[in-house]
mmCIF file of C-alpha atoms in Angstrom:
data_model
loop_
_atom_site.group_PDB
_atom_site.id
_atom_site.type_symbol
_atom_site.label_atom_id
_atom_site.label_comp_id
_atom_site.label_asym_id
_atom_site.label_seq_id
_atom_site.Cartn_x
_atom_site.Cartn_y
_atom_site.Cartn_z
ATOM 1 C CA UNK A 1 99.852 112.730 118.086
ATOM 2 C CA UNK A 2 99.964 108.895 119.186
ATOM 3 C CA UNK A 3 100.183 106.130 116.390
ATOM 4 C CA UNK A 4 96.909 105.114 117.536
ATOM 5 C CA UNK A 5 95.242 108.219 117.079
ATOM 6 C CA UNK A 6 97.097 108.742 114.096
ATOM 7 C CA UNK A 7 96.064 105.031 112.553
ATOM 8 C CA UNK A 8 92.112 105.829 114.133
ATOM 9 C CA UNK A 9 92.407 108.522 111.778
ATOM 10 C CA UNK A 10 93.813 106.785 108.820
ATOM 11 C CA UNK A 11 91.055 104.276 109.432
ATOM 12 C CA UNK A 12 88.191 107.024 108.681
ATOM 13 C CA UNK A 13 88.766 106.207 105.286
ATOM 14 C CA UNK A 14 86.823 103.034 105.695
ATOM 15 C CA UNK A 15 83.389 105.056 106.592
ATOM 16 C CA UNK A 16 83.452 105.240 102.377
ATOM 17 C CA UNK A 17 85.539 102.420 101.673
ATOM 18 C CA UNK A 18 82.332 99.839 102.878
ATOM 19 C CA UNK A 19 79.298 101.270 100.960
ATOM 20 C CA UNK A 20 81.733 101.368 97.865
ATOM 21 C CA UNK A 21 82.629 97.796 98.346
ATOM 22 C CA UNK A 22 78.709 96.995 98.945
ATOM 23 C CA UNK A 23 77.564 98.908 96.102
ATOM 24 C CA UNK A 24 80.669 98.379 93.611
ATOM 25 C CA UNK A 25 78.677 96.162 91.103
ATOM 26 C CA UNK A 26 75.410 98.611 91.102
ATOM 27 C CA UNK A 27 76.909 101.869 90.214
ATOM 28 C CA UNK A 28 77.642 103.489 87.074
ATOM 29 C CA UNK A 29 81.173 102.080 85.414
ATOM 30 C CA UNK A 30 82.542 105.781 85.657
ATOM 31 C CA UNK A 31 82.520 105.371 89.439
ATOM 32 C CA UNK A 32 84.442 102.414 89.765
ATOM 33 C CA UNK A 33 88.213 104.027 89.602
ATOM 34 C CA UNK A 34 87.157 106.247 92.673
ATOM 35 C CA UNK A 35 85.940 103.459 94.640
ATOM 36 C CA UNK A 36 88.971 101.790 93.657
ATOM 37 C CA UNK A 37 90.809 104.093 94.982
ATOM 38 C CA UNK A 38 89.204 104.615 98.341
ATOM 39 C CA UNK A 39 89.662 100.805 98.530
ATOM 40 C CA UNK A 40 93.292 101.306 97.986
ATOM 41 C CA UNK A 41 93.978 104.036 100.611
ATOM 42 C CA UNK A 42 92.153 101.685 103.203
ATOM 43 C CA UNK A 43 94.915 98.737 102.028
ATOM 44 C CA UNK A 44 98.319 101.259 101.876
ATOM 45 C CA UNK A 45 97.232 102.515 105.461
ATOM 46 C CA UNK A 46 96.702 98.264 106.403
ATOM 47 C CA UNK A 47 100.185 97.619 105.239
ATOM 48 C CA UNK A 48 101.980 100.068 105.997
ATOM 49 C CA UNK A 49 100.808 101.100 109.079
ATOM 50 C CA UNK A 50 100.467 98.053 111.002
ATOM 51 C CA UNK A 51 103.598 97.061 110.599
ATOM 52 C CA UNK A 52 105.143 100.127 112.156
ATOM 53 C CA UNK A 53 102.963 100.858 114.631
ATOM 54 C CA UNK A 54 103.395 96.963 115.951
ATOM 55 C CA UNK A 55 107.574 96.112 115.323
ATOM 56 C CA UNK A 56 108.621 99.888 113.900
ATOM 57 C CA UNK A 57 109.508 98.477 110.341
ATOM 58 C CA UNK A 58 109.521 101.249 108.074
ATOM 59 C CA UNK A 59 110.240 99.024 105.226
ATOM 60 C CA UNK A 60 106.469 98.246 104.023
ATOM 61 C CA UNK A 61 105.822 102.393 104.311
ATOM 62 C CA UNK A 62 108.662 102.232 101.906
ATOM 63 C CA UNK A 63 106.823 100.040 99.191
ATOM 64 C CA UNK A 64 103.092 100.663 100.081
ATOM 65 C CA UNK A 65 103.557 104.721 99.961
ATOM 66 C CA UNK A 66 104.908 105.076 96.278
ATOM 67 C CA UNK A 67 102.912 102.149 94.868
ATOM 68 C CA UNK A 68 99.566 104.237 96.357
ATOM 69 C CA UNK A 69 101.089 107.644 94.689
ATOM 70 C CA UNK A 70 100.879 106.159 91.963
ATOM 71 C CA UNK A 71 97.826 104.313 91.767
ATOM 72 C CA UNK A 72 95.936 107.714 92.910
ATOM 73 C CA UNK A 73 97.270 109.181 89.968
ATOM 74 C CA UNK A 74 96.335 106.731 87.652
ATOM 75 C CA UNK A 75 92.806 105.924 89.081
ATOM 76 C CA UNK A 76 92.198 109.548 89.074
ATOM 77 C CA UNK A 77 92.758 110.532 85.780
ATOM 78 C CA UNK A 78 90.929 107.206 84.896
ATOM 79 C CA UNK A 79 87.723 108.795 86.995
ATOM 80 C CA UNK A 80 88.172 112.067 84.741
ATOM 81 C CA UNK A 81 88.714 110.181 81.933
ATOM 82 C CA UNK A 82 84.820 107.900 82.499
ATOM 83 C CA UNK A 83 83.212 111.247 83.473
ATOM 84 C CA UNK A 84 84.406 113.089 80.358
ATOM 85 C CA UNK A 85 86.494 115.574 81.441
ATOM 86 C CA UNK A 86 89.588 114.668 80.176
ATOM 87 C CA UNK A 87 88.500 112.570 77.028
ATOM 88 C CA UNK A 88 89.183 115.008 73.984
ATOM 89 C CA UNK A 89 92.349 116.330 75.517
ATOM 90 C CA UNK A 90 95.149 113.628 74.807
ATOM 91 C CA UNK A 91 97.783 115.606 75.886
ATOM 92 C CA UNK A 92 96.665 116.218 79.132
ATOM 93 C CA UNK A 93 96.226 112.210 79.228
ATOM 94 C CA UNK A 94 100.009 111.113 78.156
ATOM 95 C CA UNK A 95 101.925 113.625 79.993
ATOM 96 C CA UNK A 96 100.509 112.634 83.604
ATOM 97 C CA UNK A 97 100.715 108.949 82.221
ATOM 98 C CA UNK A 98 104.513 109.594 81.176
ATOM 99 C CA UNK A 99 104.593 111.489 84.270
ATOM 100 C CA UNK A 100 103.895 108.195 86.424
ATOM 101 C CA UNK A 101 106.760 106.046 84.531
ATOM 102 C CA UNK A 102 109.343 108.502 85.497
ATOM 103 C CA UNK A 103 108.237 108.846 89.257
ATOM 104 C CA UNK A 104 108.271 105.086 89.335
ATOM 105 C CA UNK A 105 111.657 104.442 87.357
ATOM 106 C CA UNK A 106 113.101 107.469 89.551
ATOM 107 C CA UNK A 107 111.674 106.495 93.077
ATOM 108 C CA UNK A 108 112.423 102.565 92.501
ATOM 109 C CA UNK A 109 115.672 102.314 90.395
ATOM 110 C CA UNK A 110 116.878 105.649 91.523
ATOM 111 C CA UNK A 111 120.143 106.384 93.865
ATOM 112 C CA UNK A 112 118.534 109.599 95.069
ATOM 113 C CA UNK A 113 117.701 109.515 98.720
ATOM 114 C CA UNK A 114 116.450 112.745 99.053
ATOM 115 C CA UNK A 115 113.156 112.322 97.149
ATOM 116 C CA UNK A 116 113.142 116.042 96.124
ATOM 117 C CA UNK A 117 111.827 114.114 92.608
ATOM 118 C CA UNK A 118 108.905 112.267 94.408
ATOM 119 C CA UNK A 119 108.037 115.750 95.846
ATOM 120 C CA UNK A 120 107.516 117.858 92.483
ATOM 121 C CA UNK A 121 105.606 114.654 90.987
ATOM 122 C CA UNK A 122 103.434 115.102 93.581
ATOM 123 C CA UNK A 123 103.090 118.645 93.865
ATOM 124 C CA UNK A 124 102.329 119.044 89.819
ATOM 125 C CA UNK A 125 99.599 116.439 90.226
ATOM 126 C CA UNK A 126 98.148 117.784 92.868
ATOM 127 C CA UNK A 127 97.898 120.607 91.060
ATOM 128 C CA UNK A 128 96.290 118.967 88.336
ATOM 129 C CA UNK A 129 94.028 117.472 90.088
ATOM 130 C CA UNK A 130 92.730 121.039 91.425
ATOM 131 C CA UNK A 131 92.563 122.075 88.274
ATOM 132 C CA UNK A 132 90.858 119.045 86.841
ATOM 133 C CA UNK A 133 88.307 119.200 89.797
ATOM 134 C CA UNK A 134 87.502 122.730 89.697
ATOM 135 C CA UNK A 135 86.468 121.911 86.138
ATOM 136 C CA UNK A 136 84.410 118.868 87.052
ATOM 137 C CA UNK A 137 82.481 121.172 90.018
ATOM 138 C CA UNK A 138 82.247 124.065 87.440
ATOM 139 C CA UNK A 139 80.864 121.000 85.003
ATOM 140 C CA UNK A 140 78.403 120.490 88.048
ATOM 141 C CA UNK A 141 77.032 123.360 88.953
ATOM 142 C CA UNK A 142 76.558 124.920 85.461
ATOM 143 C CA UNK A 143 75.484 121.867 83.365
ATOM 144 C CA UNK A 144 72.947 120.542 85.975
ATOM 145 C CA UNK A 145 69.824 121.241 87.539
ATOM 146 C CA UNK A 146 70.166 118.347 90.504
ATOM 147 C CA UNK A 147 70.649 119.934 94.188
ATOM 148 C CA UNK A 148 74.541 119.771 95.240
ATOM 149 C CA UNK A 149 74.351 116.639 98.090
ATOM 150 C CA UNK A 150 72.483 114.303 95.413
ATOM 151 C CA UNK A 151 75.399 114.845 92.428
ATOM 152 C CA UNK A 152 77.921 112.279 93.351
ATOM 153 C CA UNK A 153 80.246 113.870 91.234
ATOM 154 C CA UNK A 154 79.457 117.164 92.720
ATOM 155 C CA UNK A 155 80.723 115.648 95.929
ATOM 156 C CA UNK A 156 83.658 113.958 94.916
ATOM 157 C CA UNK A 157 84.759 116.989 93.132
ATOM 158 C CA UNK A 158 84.184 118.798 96.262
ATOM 159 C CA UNK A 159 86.049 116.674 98.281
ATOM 160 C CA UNK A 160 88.926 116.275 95.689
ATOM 161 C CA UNK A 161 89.665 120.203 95.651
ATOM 162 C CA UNK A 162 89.177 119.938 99.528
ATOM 163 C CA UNK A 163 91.763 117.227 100.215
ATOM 164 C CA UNK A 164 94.083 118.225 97.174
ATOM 165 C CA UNK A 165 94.394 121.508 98.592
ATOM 166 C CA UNK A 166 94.891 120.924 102.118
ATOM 167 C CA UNK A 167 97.839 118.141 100.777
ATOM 168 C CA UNK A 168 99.473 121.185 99.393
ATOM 169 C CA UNK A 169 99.723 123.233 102.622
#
């Protein structure tokens, strides 16, 4: 695949990334770490990609890559958190949250060049995020009477076990 295919394709996250921007103020407070987030996938593929694809420097992939990792795990669990799907379980809070200081202190202050650590970090929350969006869907389709395309959360749950899943194939 060319880099310019490859960035056109990185770009598609923009098609959400502008009615979230537009509509950021407007929605409902629980959306806001998702559109966050969509908003920070469309800045990590800015950085990092522009700079490679124009003077193949690597070293911005090497900063923007992690930092995202780890704000997708935060802002995600954050999203759970507002909806209520994670707000009686503490546990299942701090460990991902402890989870996130290690990957950092590992992948930044770390001599390890293999990265086998960044790997299982993001394999287990992957995982979790399956887990925590099958719940959310499951939430969805058995707590409420609205049809499946007009429950936002319906489609972001959707598109969270969609994308999770594909990420760990």
């Amino acid at each position: 695949m060319s880099l310019t295919l490859q960035f056109i394709l990185a770009m598609s996250c923009l098609i959400p990334a502008i009615p979230a921007a537009i509509k950021f103020r407007k929605t409902d407070r629980s959306y806001h770490p998702f559109f966050l987030l969509i908003i920070a996938a469309v800045a990590t593929e800015l950085i990092a990609d522009i700079p490679f694809m124009l003077y193949n420097n690597y070293d911005f992939m090497d900063i923007a890559h992690p930092v995202y990792s780890v704000l997708d795990i935060y802002l995600m669990l954050l999203f759970y958190r507002r909806i209520k799907i994670i707000e009686t379980d503490t546990l299942l809070w701090v460990m991902p949250l402890t989870g996130i200081i290690i990957f950092s202190a590992h992948y930044y202050f770390g001599n390890d060049t293999s990265k086998i650590f960044e790997k299982y970090c993001k394999i287990i929350f992957t995982g979790l995020n399956i887990a925590l969006a099958i719940k959310l869907l499951s939430n969805e389709i058995f707590e409420t009477k609205t049809k499946a395309f007009k429950n936002p959360k319906m489609i972001i749950a959707f598109g969270c076990t969609l994308s999770y899943s594909f990420y760990l194939l």
